[in-house]
Amino acid sequence: MKNKILYIIASVMLTGFTSCSDFLDRYPTEELSDGSFWKTKTDAEMAVSDIYRCLPTWDIDEDINSDNAVHGIKWANGNVSKGVYDPADQGWSGDYGYIRRCNLVLQKLEEMELSQSDKEPIAGQAYFFRGYIYFELIRKFGDVPYIDQPLKLTDVEDITRTSKDEIYTKIMADFDKAFSYLPEEWPATQWGRITKGAAMAMKARAALYFGNWETAATAAKSVMDLNKYDLYDKENTGKYQELFWEKTDGCEEIILAVQYNAPDKTNYLIGWECFPTKGWGGLNPTQSLVDAFEDSEGAPISKSKIYSEKNPFANRDPRLEVNVLHDGEEMYGVTIKVAPLKSSGSTGIAQHGDATATGYYQQKWLDPSIDPQSAGWEMGKDWVTIRYAEVLLTYAEAKNEVSPLDDSAFEAVNQVRRRVGMPELQKTDATKPTYCATQDDLRQRIRNEWRVEFALEGGKRQWDIRRWGIAKDVLNAPFLGIKYKMVDDAVNADPKDGGKVCVLYEGDNVKLAGSRYEDHNYIYPIPQSEIDLNPKLTQNPGY
C-alpha cells in the first residue's frame, strides 16, 4: 500500500486550505496572520503544505510545444504549439499568490515560539518553493517583479521588474537554504515532502538552464552522493516500461512527485492519452521524435548499418517501443491500424476526429493493467516532477561543458543507457558508432539522450531547445508524420476501401501544420492582464 503524504496534505487542505472549505470561510487567507492562527507547529505545517499545490500536475501535453508531438485531440492544441504567443493568454497571479504564502510562512516562523529543529524543516520547504516558483517565472518571462515579503495587494501596485540575473542569485540562495534545513528523508508516513535531494536536484535544473555549468554539476553530484536514489531496473531486466505505470509510484528513481490516491484523489491520464475510442486520443509523436531513437548498436539511424526504413521499429533503442504505439501493435485488445482507410477503424489517419495526425500514438503512459474506459479516467498514478535520470543527465551535460570528455560524464550518461540495454558511449574505439571524439560529439549525444529518455513527459523539450539555441531551427522546420502511399489493388483491398491499399513507410511523409518561432520567443510575453493593472510593468521586446 502506497504511503500518500500528498494525499494526507490534500485531506488537510480540504479541511483547512481550500477555497470551498469551512476553515477558509471562517478564516480567510488574508487573516491567517492574526491571533486566530500561527500558534502551533501544526499551523505552520498546514500553511506550508498548502504550497505543494503549486507543483505541476500531469502537464505531459506540454510536449506539443516542442518538435516531439502534436495533439490527437485537435481542440487541445494551444496557441504556443502553433507559434502564437499572445500576452492575453499569459498569467502569473497564481504564482505570486504562492510566493506570498512562502514569504508569509517564513515571516511567521520567525515570530513563533518554536524550537529551531521544528522551524527548519518547515522553512526549508518554503525556501524550496519560493526558489522553484521564481525559477519557473524567470525561465518563462525573463525579468519579473521580485517580492520577498508578504505584501498586501495595495503594496504591489507600483512594483517594477527585477533583473532575472539578480533573481537567479536569490533562487540559488533559496535552494541552498532549503538544502541546509531539510532532511534527507522524511518518515514513511510523510513520504512526498521536499527533501535535500529535491532541493539540490531543482537547483541543478535551474543552473543547467542558465548555463551555470559548474553549479549544475556540483548540485547534481551532491544528489548522487546522497546515495538515496537510483535508476529503476538499473540492471536492465526488461522492466523499464513499468517506470511509467502506477505500480512503480514511490520507487527509488523518484525524487519528487505529486501524489494521487484513487478514489479520493484521481486523474484521467489514460482516458485522455489513449488512442480513440478506448480513450480520447492523446499525444501523437512526430517523425522527428521517432527518428531520434538510435539503432540497437548505438548509431543514429542516419548512420546505421542495420536500420531499415521499411521496417523502422526493428533493431532500435528499446525506449522507442515504450514511447510510440505504431501500426500492427495490439493494445487493450485493439490492433492498431493507422492507414487512412475505413478498414483501419477509429485508429486510422483521418478516420476519427481524434485519430492520429502523425501515424503514431503515444504509448508511454498506457499501463496495460488499467482499463482506459473506466479506471483510466479515475487513476491514482503519481505525476513525477523529478526523477533520478534527470540528475544523471544534468551531471553528464554540465560536466562535459566544464571538463570535455570527462570520464564521469560518460559514466553518468551511460547509467541511463545501460538500464535499457543501449551500448555505452565511449572515447577509445573509433570503429564503433558510440565513439565520441570531441566535446561536441558527446554534447550532441547527451542532448539526444535527454530527448529520448524524457520524450512525452511534459515541457522539458521546449525548454531544452531554447537553452541549446536550436528552437528556431527545429520549430520552423517542417513537422512530419509517417510515410505512406496509396495504391490501386482491387484484389487485395478490403471491401470497405474502394480498391485501395496503403503501403506504410514508403512514399511521402504526412505534412503537419507545425509551429513557428522567432528569436524573441525565447521568453514569453508579460501577461497583458498584469500590465493593465500596473503600467510600470514593461512588455518583453517583440510583443
Coordinates of C-alpha atoms in Angstrom, one line a residue:
M1 CA 0.0 0.0 0.0
K2 CA 1.4 3.3 -1.0
N3 CA 2.3 6.0 1.5
K4 CA 0.5 9.1 0.3
I5 CA 1.7 12.2 2.1
L6 CA 0.3 14.5 -0.5
Y7 CA -3.0 12.8 -0.2
I8 CA -2.7 13.5 3.5
I9 CA -1.8 17.1 2.7
A10 CA -4.8 17.3 0.3
S11 CA -7.0 16.0 3.1
V12 CA -5.7 18.6 5.4
M13 CA -6.3 21.3 2.8
L14 CA -9.9 20.1 2.3
T15 CA -10.5 20.9 6.0
G16 CA -8.2 23.9 6.2
F17 CA -6.9 25.4 3.0
T18 CA -9.2 25.1 0.0
S19 CA -11.5 27.9 -1.1
C20 CA -14.6 25.8 -0.6
S21 CA -13.7 24.7 3.0
D22 CA -15.3 25.7 6.2
F23 CA -11.9 26.7 7.5
L24 CA -11.4 29.4 4.9
D25 CA -15.0 30.5 5.3
R26 CA -14.1 31.2 8.9
Y27 CA -10.5 32.2 8.5
P28 CA -9.8 33.9 5.1
T29 CA -6.3 33.6 3.9
E30 CA -5.5 37.3 4.4
E31 CA -6.4 36.9 8.1
L32 CA -4.2 33.9 8.9
S33 CA -1.5 36.3 10.3
D34 CA -3.7 37.5 13.2
G35 CA -4.3 35.9 16.5
S36 CA -6.5 33.2 15.1
F37 CA -3.6 31.3 13.5
W38 CA 0.2 30.9 13.7
K39 CA 0.1 29.5 17.2
T40 CA 1.5 25.9 16.8
K41 CA 3.8 23.8 14.8
T42 CA 0.7 22.2 13.2
D43 CA -0.5 25.6 12.0
A44 CA 2.8 26.3 10.2
E45 CA 2.9 22.8 8.7
M46 CA -0.6 23.3 7.4
A47 CA 0.4 26.6 5.8
V48 CA 3.5 25.1 4.1
S49 CA 1.5 22.0 3.0
D50 CA -0.9 24.2 1.1
I51 CA 2.0 25.5 -1.1
Y52 CA 2.5 22.0 -2.6
R53 CA -0.4 22.8 -4.9
C54 CA 2.0 24.9 -7.0
L55 CA 3.7 21.8 -8.4
P56 CA 2.7 20.8 -11.9
T57 CA 0.2 18.0 -12.2
W58 CA 0.0 15.9 -15.4
D59 CA 1.4 18.5 -17.7
I60 CA 2.5 15.9 -20.3
D61 CA 0.6 17.7 -23.0
E62 CA 3.2 20.5 -23.0
D63 CA 5.4 18.4 -25.2
I64 CA 3.2 19.7 -28.1
N65 CA 5.1 23.0 -27.5
S66 CA 8.2 21.3 -28.9
D67 CA 9.0 19.2 -32.0
N68 CA 8.2 16.0 -30.3
A69 CA 4.5 15.7 -30.7
V70 CA 1.2 17.2 -31.8
H71 CA -2.2 16.6 -30.2
G72 CA -4.5 13.9 -31.4
I73 CA -7.3 15.8 -29.5
K74 CA -7.4 18.5 -32.1
W75 CA -9.1 21.2 -30.0
A76 CA -6.4 20.8 -27.3
N77 CA -3.7 22.2 -29.4
G78 CA -2.9 25.5 -27.6
N79 CA -1.6 28.7 -29.2
V80 CA 2.0 28.2 -28.2
S81 CA 2.1 24.9 -30.0
K82 CA 1.1 26.8 -33.1
G83 CA 3.8 29.5 -32.5
V84 CA 1.3 32.1 -31.2
Y85 CA 2.5 33.9 -28.1
D86 CA -0.4 36.1 -27.1
P87 CA 0.1 38.3 -24.0
A88 CA -3.6 37.8 -23.2
D89 CA -3.0 34.1 -22.8
Q90 CA -0.4 34.5 -20.1
G91 CA -0.8 34.9 -16.3
W92 CA 1.2 34.8 -13.1
S93 CA -1.2 35.9 -10.4
G94 CA -1.3 32.3 -9.1
D95 CA 2.5 32.1 -8.9
Y96 CA 2.7 35.3 -6.9
G97 CA -0.1 34.0 -4.6
Y98 CA 2.1 31.1 -3.7
I99 CA 5.2 33.3 -3.4
R100 CA 3.2 35.4 -0.9
R101 CA 2.4 32.2 1.1
C102 CA 6.1 31.2 1.1
N103 CA 7.0 34.7 2.4
L104 CA 4.2 34.6 5.0
V105 CA 5.4 31.2 6.3
L106 CA 9.0 32.5 6.6
Q107 CA 7.9 35.7 8.3
K108 CA 5.6 34.0 10.8
L109 CA 8.1 31.3 11.7
E110 CA 10.4 34.0 12.9
E111 CA 7.7 35.2 15.3
M112 CA 6.5 31.8 16.5
E113 CA 7.8 30.3 19.7
L114 CA 9.0 27.0 18.2
S115 CA 12.3 25.2 18.5
Q116 CA 14.8 25.6 15.8
S117 CA 14.5 21.9 15.0
D118 CA 10.8 22.4 14.4
K119 CA 11.2 25.6 12.4
E120 CA 13.9 24.4 10.0
P121 CA 12.1 21.7 8.1
I122 CA 9.1 24.0 7.6
A123 CA 11.3 26.9 6.5
G124 CA 13.2 24.6 4.2
Q125 CA 10.0 23.7 2.3
A126 CA 9.1 27.4 2.0
Y127 CA 12.5 28.3 0.7
F128 CA 12.4 25.5 -1.9
F129 CA 9.0 26.6 -3.2
R130 CA 10.0 30.2 -3.4
G131 CA 13.1 29.3 -5.4
Y132 CA 11.2 26.9 -7.6
I133 CA 8.4 29.4 -8.5
Y134 CA 10.8 32.2 -9.2
F135 CA 12.9 29.8 -11.4
E136 CA 9.7 29.0 -13.4
L137 CA 8.9 32.7 -13.7
I138 CA 12.3 33.9 -14.9
R139 CA 12.7 30.9 -17.3
K140 CA 9.4 31.8 -18.9
F141 CA 9.3 35.6 -18.7
G142 CA 12.8 36.9 -18.1
D143 CA 12.8 39.9 -15.7
V144 CA 9.9 39.7 -13.3
P145 CA 8.9 41.5 -10.1
Y146 CA 10.8 40.1 -7.1
I147 CA 9.0 40.1 -3.7
D148 CA 10.4 38.5 -0.6
Q149 CA 7.9 39.9 1.9
P150 CA 4.2 39.0 2.3
L151 CA 3.0 42.3 0.9
K152 CA -0.7 43.2 0.6
L153 CA -2.2 43.8 -2.8
T154 CA -2.1 47.6 -2.3
D155 CA 1.7 47.4 -1.8
V156 CA 2.5 46.0 -5.2
E157 CA 0.6 48.4 -7.5
D158 CA 3.8 50.3 -8.4
I159 CA 6.2 47.4 -8.4
T160 CA 8.6 47.0 -11.3
R161 CA 10.5 44.1 -12.9
T162 CA 13.8 42.9 -11.3
S163 CA 16.7 41.6 -13.4
K164 CA 16.5 37.9 -14.0
D165 CA 20.2 37.6 -13.1
E166 CA 19.6 39.2 -9.7
I167 CA 16.6 36.9 -9.1
Y168 CA 18.7 33.9 -10.2
T169 CA 21.2 34.6 -7.5
K170 CA 18.4 34.7 -4.9
I171 CA 17.0 31.5 -6.3
M172 CA 20.3 29.7 -5.8
A173 CA 20.4 31.1 -2.2
D174 CA 16.9 29.8 -1.5
F175 CA 17.8 26.3 -2.7
D176 CA 20.9 26.3 -0.6
K177 CA 18.9 27.3 2.5
A178 CA 16.3 24.6 1.7
F179 CA 19.1 22.0 1.4
S180 CA 20.6 23.0 4.8
Y181 CA 17.2 22.9 6.6
L182 CA 15.6 19.9 5.0
P183 CA 16.1 16.2 6.0
E184 CA 17.5 13.7 3.6
E185 CA 14.3 11.7 4.0
W186 CA 11.0 12.1 5.9
P187 CA 9.3 9.4 8.0
A188 CA 7.4 6.9 5.8
T189 CA 4.1 8.5 6.7
Q190 CA 5.3 11.8 5.2
W191 CA 6.9 10.5 2.0
G192 CA 6.5 13.1 -0.7
R193 CA 7.6 16.2 1.1
I194 CA 10.6 18.1 -0.2
T195 CA 13.9 16.6 0.8
K196 CA 17.6 17.7 0.5
G197 CA 17.7 15.7 -2.7
A198 CA 14.7 17.5 -4.3
A199 CA 16.2 20.9 -3.3
M200 CA 19.6 20.1 -4.9
A201 CA 18.0 18.5 -8.0
M202 CA 15.9 21.6 -8.6
K203 CA 18.9 23.8 -8.1
A204 CA 20.8 21.7 -10.7
R205 CA 17.9 22.1 -13.1
A206 CA 17.9 25.9 -12.8
A207 CA 21.6 26.2 -13.0
L208 CA 21.7 24.0 -16.1
Y209 CA 19.0 26.1 -17.8
F210 CA 21.0 29.3 -17.4
G211 CA 24.3 27.7 -18.4
N212 CA 25.9 27.8 -15.0
W213 CA 27.7 24.5 -15.6
E214 CA 29.9 24.3 -12.5
T215 CA 26.9 24.9 -10.2
A216 CA 24.8 22.4 -12.1
A217 CA 27.4 19.7 -12.0
T218 CA 28.1 20.3 -8.3
A219 CA 24.4 20.3 -7.3
A220 CA 23.7 17.2 -9.4
K221 CA 26.7 15.4 -7.8
S222 CA 25.5 16.3 -4.3
V223 CA 22.3 14.5 -5.1
M224 CA 24.2 11.5 -6.4
D225 CA 26.4 11.4 -3.3
L226 CA 23.4 11.2 -1.0
N227 CA 23.0 7.6 -2.2
K228 CA 19.3 7.8 -1.6
Y229 CA 18.2 7.4 -5.3
D230 CA 18.8 5.1 -8.1
L231 CA 17.5 4.2 -11.6
Y232 CA 14.5 1.9 -11.6
D233 CA 15.5 -1.5 -13.1
K234 CA 19.1 -0.4 -13.4
E235 CA 20.2 -3.9 -14.1
N236 CA 18.1 -4.0 -17.3
T237 CA 15.8 -6.9 -16.5
G238 CA 13.2 -5.7 -19.0
K239 CA 11.0 -3.6 -16.7
Y240 CA 11.8 -0.1 -17.9
Q241 CA 8.3 0.4 -19.2
E242 CA 6.9 -0.2 -15.7
L243 CA 8.6 3.1 -14.6
F244 CA 5.6 4.9 -16.2
W245 CA 2.9 2.7 -14.6
E246 CA 1.2 3.1 -11.3
K247 CA 2.9 0.1 -9.7
T248 CA 6.3 2.0 -9.5
D249 CA 4.9 5.1 -7.7
G250 CA 7.4 5.9 -5.0
C251 CA 10.2 3.7 -6.4
E252 CA 13.9 4.5 -5.9
E253 CA 14.1 6.7 -9.0
I254 CA 11.5 9.2 -7.8
I255 CA 12.9 12.3 -6.2
L256 CA 9.8 14.5 -6.2
A257 CA 6.2 13.6 -7.2
V258 CA 2.7 15.0 -6.9
Q259 CA 0.8 12.1 -5.4
Y260 CA -2.7 10.7 -6.2
N261 CA -4.7 8.1 -4.3
A262 CA -7.7 6.7 -6.1
P263 CA -10.6 7.0 -5.4
D264 CA -10.0 10.0 -3.2
K265 CA -7.7 12.0 -5.5
T266 CA -7.5 10.9 -9.1
N267 CA -6.5 11.9 -12.6
Y268 CA -7.7 10.8 -16.0
L269 CA -4.3 10.2 -17.6
I270 CA -5.0 7.1 -19.7
G271 CA -8.6 8.1 -20.6
W272 CA -7.1 11.2 -22.1
E273 CA -4.0 9.8 -23.6
C274 CA -5.2 6.5 -25.0
F275 CA -6.0 6.2 -28.8
P276 CA -9.6 6.5 -29.9
T277 CA -12.0 5.1 -29.0
K278 CA -10.6 3.4 -25.9
G279 CA -9.7 7.0 -24.9
W280 CA -9.7 10.5 -26.3
G281 CA -6.6 10.4 -28.5
G282 CA -3.7 11.9 -26.5
L283 CA -0.3 12.9 -28.0
N284 CA 0.9 11.9 -31.4
P285 CA 4.7 11.6 -31.7
T286 CA 6.2 13.3 -34.8
Q287 CA 8.5 11.5 -37.3
S288 CA 11.3 13.7 -35.9
L289 CA 10.9 12.1 -32.4
V290 CA 10.6 8.6 -33.9
D291 CA 13.8 9.1 -35.8
A292 CA 15.7 10.4 -32.7
F293 CA 15.9 6.9 -31.2
E294 CA 19.2 5.2 -32.2
D295 CA 19.6 1.7 -33.6
S296 CA 20.4 -1.1 -31.2
E297 CA 24.1 -0.7 -31.8
G298 CA 24.1 2.9 -30.7
A299 CA 24.2 4.6 -34.1
P300 CA 21.9 7.4 -35.2
I301 CA 19.6 5.9 -37.8
S302 CA 21.1 8.3 -40.4
K303 CA 24.4 6.4 -39.9
S304 CA 23.1 3.0 -39.2
K305 CA 24.1 -0.2 -40.9
I306 CA 21.2 -2.2 -39.5
Y307 CA 18.2 0.2 -39.7
S308 CA 15.6 -0.4 -42.4
E309 CA 13.3 2.4 -43.4
K310 CA 10.7 -0.1 -44.4
N311 CA 10.9 -1.9 -41.0
P312 CA 11.7 1.1 -38.8
F313 CA 10.9 -0.4 -35.4
A314 CA 13.3 -3.3 -35.7
N315 CA 16.8 -3.1 -34.2
R316 CA 16.1 0.1 -32.3
D317 CA 16.6 1.6 -28.9
P318 CA 14.1 -0.2 -26.7
R319 CA 12.7 3.1 -25.5
L320 CA 11.2 3.7 -28.9
E321 CA 8.7 0.8 -28.3
V322 CA 8.0 2.1 -24.8
N323 CA 7.1 5.6 -26.1
V324 CA 5.5 5.0 -29.5
L325 CA 2.4 2.9 -30.3
H326 CA 2.6 2.0 -34.0
D327 CA 0.8 0.1 -36.7
G328 CA 0.4 -3.6 -36.1
E329 CA 0.7 -3.4 -32.3
E330 CA -2.0 -4.6 -30.0
M331 CA -3.1 -2.6 -27.0
Y332 CA -6.1 -3.1 -24.8
G333 CA -7.4 -5.8 -27.2
V334 CA -7.2 -3.4 -30.2
T335 CA -4.8 -4.0 -33.1
I336 CA -3.6 -0.6 -34.1
K337 CA -4.1 0.3 -37.8
V338 CA -3.0 3.8 -38.9
A339 CA -3.6 3.7 -42.7
P340 CA -6.1 6.4 -43.9
L341 CA -8.6 3.7 -44.8
K342 CA -12.1 2.8 -43.5
S343 CA -10.8 -0.7 -42.7
S344 CA -8.4 0.8 -40.1
G345 CA -11.3 1.8 -37.9
S346 CA -11.1 4.7 -35.5
T347 CA -7.3 4.5 -35.2
G348 CA -6.6 5.2 -38.8
I349 CA -5.4 8.6 -40.0
A350 CA -8.5 10.9 -40.6
Q351 CA -10.9 8.0 -39.7
H352 CA -11.9 9.6 -36.4
G353 CA -11.9 13.2 -35.2
D354 CA -9.2 12.5 -32.6
A355 CA -7.3 9.9 -34.7
T356 CA -3.5 10.2 -35.0
A357 CA -2.3 13.1 -37.1
T358 CA 1.2 11.7 -37.5
G359 CA 0.6 7.9 -37.9
Y360 CA 1.8 7.2 -34.4
Y361 CA 0.3 7.2 -30.9
Q362 CA 2.0 7.7 -27.6
Q363 CA 2.4 4.5 -25.5
K364 CA 4.5 5.7 -22.5
W365 CA 1.6 6.1 -20.1
L366 CA -0.6 3.2 -21.2
D367 CA -0.5 0.9 -18.2
P368 CA -1.9 -2.4 -19.5
S369 CA -3.4 -3.2 -16.1
I370 CA -5.8 -0.3 -16.3
D371 CA -8.9 -0.3 -18.3
P372 CA -8.8 3.0 -20.3
Q373 CA -12.6 3.3 -20.5
S374 CA -13.2 3.0 -16.7
A375 CA -10.2 3.2 -14.3
G376 CA -8.3 5.2 -17.0
W377 CA -10.5 8.2 -16.0
E378 CA -10.0 7.8 -12.3
M379 CA -6.4 6.9 -11.8
G380 CA -4.1 7.1 -8.8
K381 CA -0.9 7.4 -10.9
D382 CA 1.5 10.0 -9.4
W383 CA 3.0 12.8 -11.5
V384 CA 6.7 12.7 -11.3
T385 CA 8.3 16.2 -11.1
I386 CA 11.9 15.0 -10.7
R387 CA 13.4 11.5 -11.3
Y388 CA 17.0 10.4 -10.9
A389 CA 17.7 10.0 -14.6
E390 CA 17.4 13.9 -14.8
V391 CA 20.1 14.3 -12.2
L392 CA 22.4 11.9 -14.1
L393 CA 21.9 13.7 -17.4
T394 CA 22.3 17.1 -15.8
Y395 CA 25.6 16.0 -14.4
A396 CA 26.8 14.5 -17.7
E397 CA 25.9 17.6 -19.7
A398 CA 27.3 20.1 -17.2
K399 CA 30.5 18.1 -16.5
N400 CA 31.2 17.8 -20.3
E401 CA 30.9 21.5 -20.6
V402 CA 33.3 22.1 -17.7
S403 CA 35.7 19.3 -18.5
P404 CA 35.3 18.0 -22.0
L405 CA 35.0 14.2 -22.4
D406 CA 35.4 13.7 -18.7
D407 CA 35.1 10.0 -17.6
S408 CA 32.5 10.8 -15.0
A409 CA 30.3 12.5 -17.7
F410 CA 30.4 9.3 -19.7
E411 CA 29.6 7.2 -16.7
A412 CA 26.6 9.3 -15.8
V413 CA 25.0 9.2 -19.2
N414 CA 25.9 5.6 -19.7
Q415 CA 24.0 4.6 -16.5
V416 CA 20.8 5.9 -18.2
R417 CA 21.7 4.0 -21.4
R418 CA 22.7 0.7 -19.7
R419 CA 19.4 0.3 -17.9
V420 CA 17.7 -0.1 -21.3
G421 CA 20.5 -2.2 -22.8
M422 CA 21.9 0.5 -25.1
P423 CA 25.6 0.4 -25.8
E424 CA 27.8 2.8 -23.8
L425 CA 29.1 6.0 -25.3
Q426 CA 32.9 5.9 -25.3
K427 CA 36.0 7.7 -26.5
T428 CA 38.5 4.9 -27.1
D429 CA 37.3 2.9 -30.1
A430 CA 36.7 4.9 -33.2
T431 CA 35.3 1.9 -35.1
K432 CA 32.2 1.8 -33.0
P433 CA 29.1 4.0 -33.6
T434 CA 29.2 5.1 -29.9
Y435 CA 32.5 6.8 -30.3
C436 CA 32.8 10.4 -29.2
A437 CA 36.0 12.1 -30.4
T438 CA 35.2 15.7 -29.3
Q439 CA 33.4 17.6 -26.7
D440 CA 30.7 18.4 -29.2
D441 CA 30.3 14.8 -30.1
L442 CA 29.5 13.9 -26.5
R443 CA 27.4 17.1 -26.2
Q444 CA 25.1 16.1 -29.1
R445 CA 24.8 12.5 -27.8
I446 CA 23.8 13.8 -24.3
R447 CA 21.3 16.2 -25.9
N448 CA 19.7 13.3 -27.8
E449 CA 19.7 11.2 -24.6
W450 CA 17.6 14.0 -22.9
R451 CA 15.1 13.8 -25.8
V452 CA 14.6 10.1 -25.9
E453 CA 14.7 9.5 -22.2
F454 CA 12.1 12.2 -21.4
A455 CA 10.0 12.1 -24.5
L456 CA 6.3 12.8 -23.9
E457 CA 6.9 13.7 -20.2
G458 CA 5.8 17.3 -20.4
G459 CA 7.5 20.6 -21.1
K460 CA 11.2 19.5 -20.8
R461 CA 11.9 19.6 -24.5
Q462 CA 10.5 23.1 -25.2
W463 CA 12.9 24.5 -22.6
D464 CA 15.9 22.3 -23.7
I465 CA 15.6 23.5 -27.3
R466 CA 15.6 27.1 -26.0
R467 CA 18.6 26.8 -23.8
W468 CA 20.5 24.9 -26.6
G469 CA 19.7 27.6 -29.1
I470 CA 18.1 25.3 -31.6
A471 CA 14.4 26.2 -31.1
K472 CA 14.4 28.4 -34.2
D473 CA 15.7 25.6 -36.3
V474 CA 13.5 22.8 -35.1
L475 CA 10.2 24.7 -34.6
N476 CA 10.4 26.3 -38.0
A477 CA 11.3 23.1 -39.8
P478 CA 8.5 21.1 -41.4
F479 CA 6.6 18.9 -38.9
L480 CA 6.2 15.5 -40.5
G481 CA 4.5 12.2 -39.8
I482 CA 4.7 8.7 -41.1
K483 CA 5.4 7.9 -44.8
Y484 CA 2.7 6.1 -46.8
K485 CA 1.5 5.7 -50.3
M486 CA -1.9 4.6 -51.7
V487 CA -2.0 2.1 -54.5
D488 CA -4.8 0.6 -56.5
D489 CA -5.2 -3.1 -55.7
A490 CA -8.7 -4.3 -56.1
V491 CA -7.7 -7.9 -55.5
N492 CA -6.1 -7.4 -52.1
A493 CA -8.0 -4.4 -50.9
D494 CA -10.5 -4.6 -48.1
P495 CA -14.1 -4.2 -49.4
K496 CA -14.5 -1.1 -47.3
D497 CA -11.6 0.7 -49.0
G498 CA -12.8 1.1 -52.6
G499 CA -10.0 -0.9 -54.2
K500 CA -7.2 1.0 -52.4
V501 CA -4.3 -0.5 -50.4
C502 CA -2.0 1.6 -48.2
V503 CA 1.8 0.9 -48.1
L504 CA 3.3 2.3 -44.9
Y505 CA 6.9 3.5 -44.6
E506 CA 7.1 4.3 -48.3
G507 CA 6.1 7.3 -50.3
D508 CA 5.7 10.8 -48.8
N509 CA 5.6 11.9 -45.2
V510 CA 2.4 13.3 -43.7
K511 CA 2.8 17.0 -43.6
L512 CA 1.6 18.8 -40.5
A513 CA 0.7 22.4 -39.7
G514 CA 3.8 22.6 -37.4
S515 CA 4.8 25.6 -35.4
R516 CA 6.8 28.8 -35.8
Y517 CA 9.4 30.6 -33.7
E518 CA 11.2 33.9 -33.7
D519 CA 14.2 35.0 -31.6
H520 CA 12.1 37.0 -29.2
N521 CA 10.0 33.9 -28.4
Y522 CA 12.9 32.7 -26.2
I523 CA 10.9 34.2 -23.4
Y524 CA 7.1 34.6 -23.3
P525 CA 5.2 37.9 -23.2
I526 CA 4.5 39.5 -19.9
P527 CA 0.8 38.9 -19.1
Q528 CA -1.3 41.7 -20.5
S529 CA -3.6 41.5 -17.5
E530 CA -0.7 42.4 -15.2
I531 CA 0.4 45.3 -17.4
D532 CA -3.2 46.6 -17.4
L533 CA -3.2 46.5 -13.6
N534 CA 0.3 48.1 -13.3
P535 CA 1.5 50.2 -16.3
K536 CA 5.0 50.3 -14.7
L537 CA 5.5 46.7 -15.9
T538 CA 7.1 46.8 -19.3
Q539 CA 6.4 44.3 -22.1
N540 CA 9.1 42.0 -23.4
P541 CA 10.7 43.0 -26.7
G542 CA 8.9 41.8 -29.8
Y543 CA 5.4 41.5 -28.3

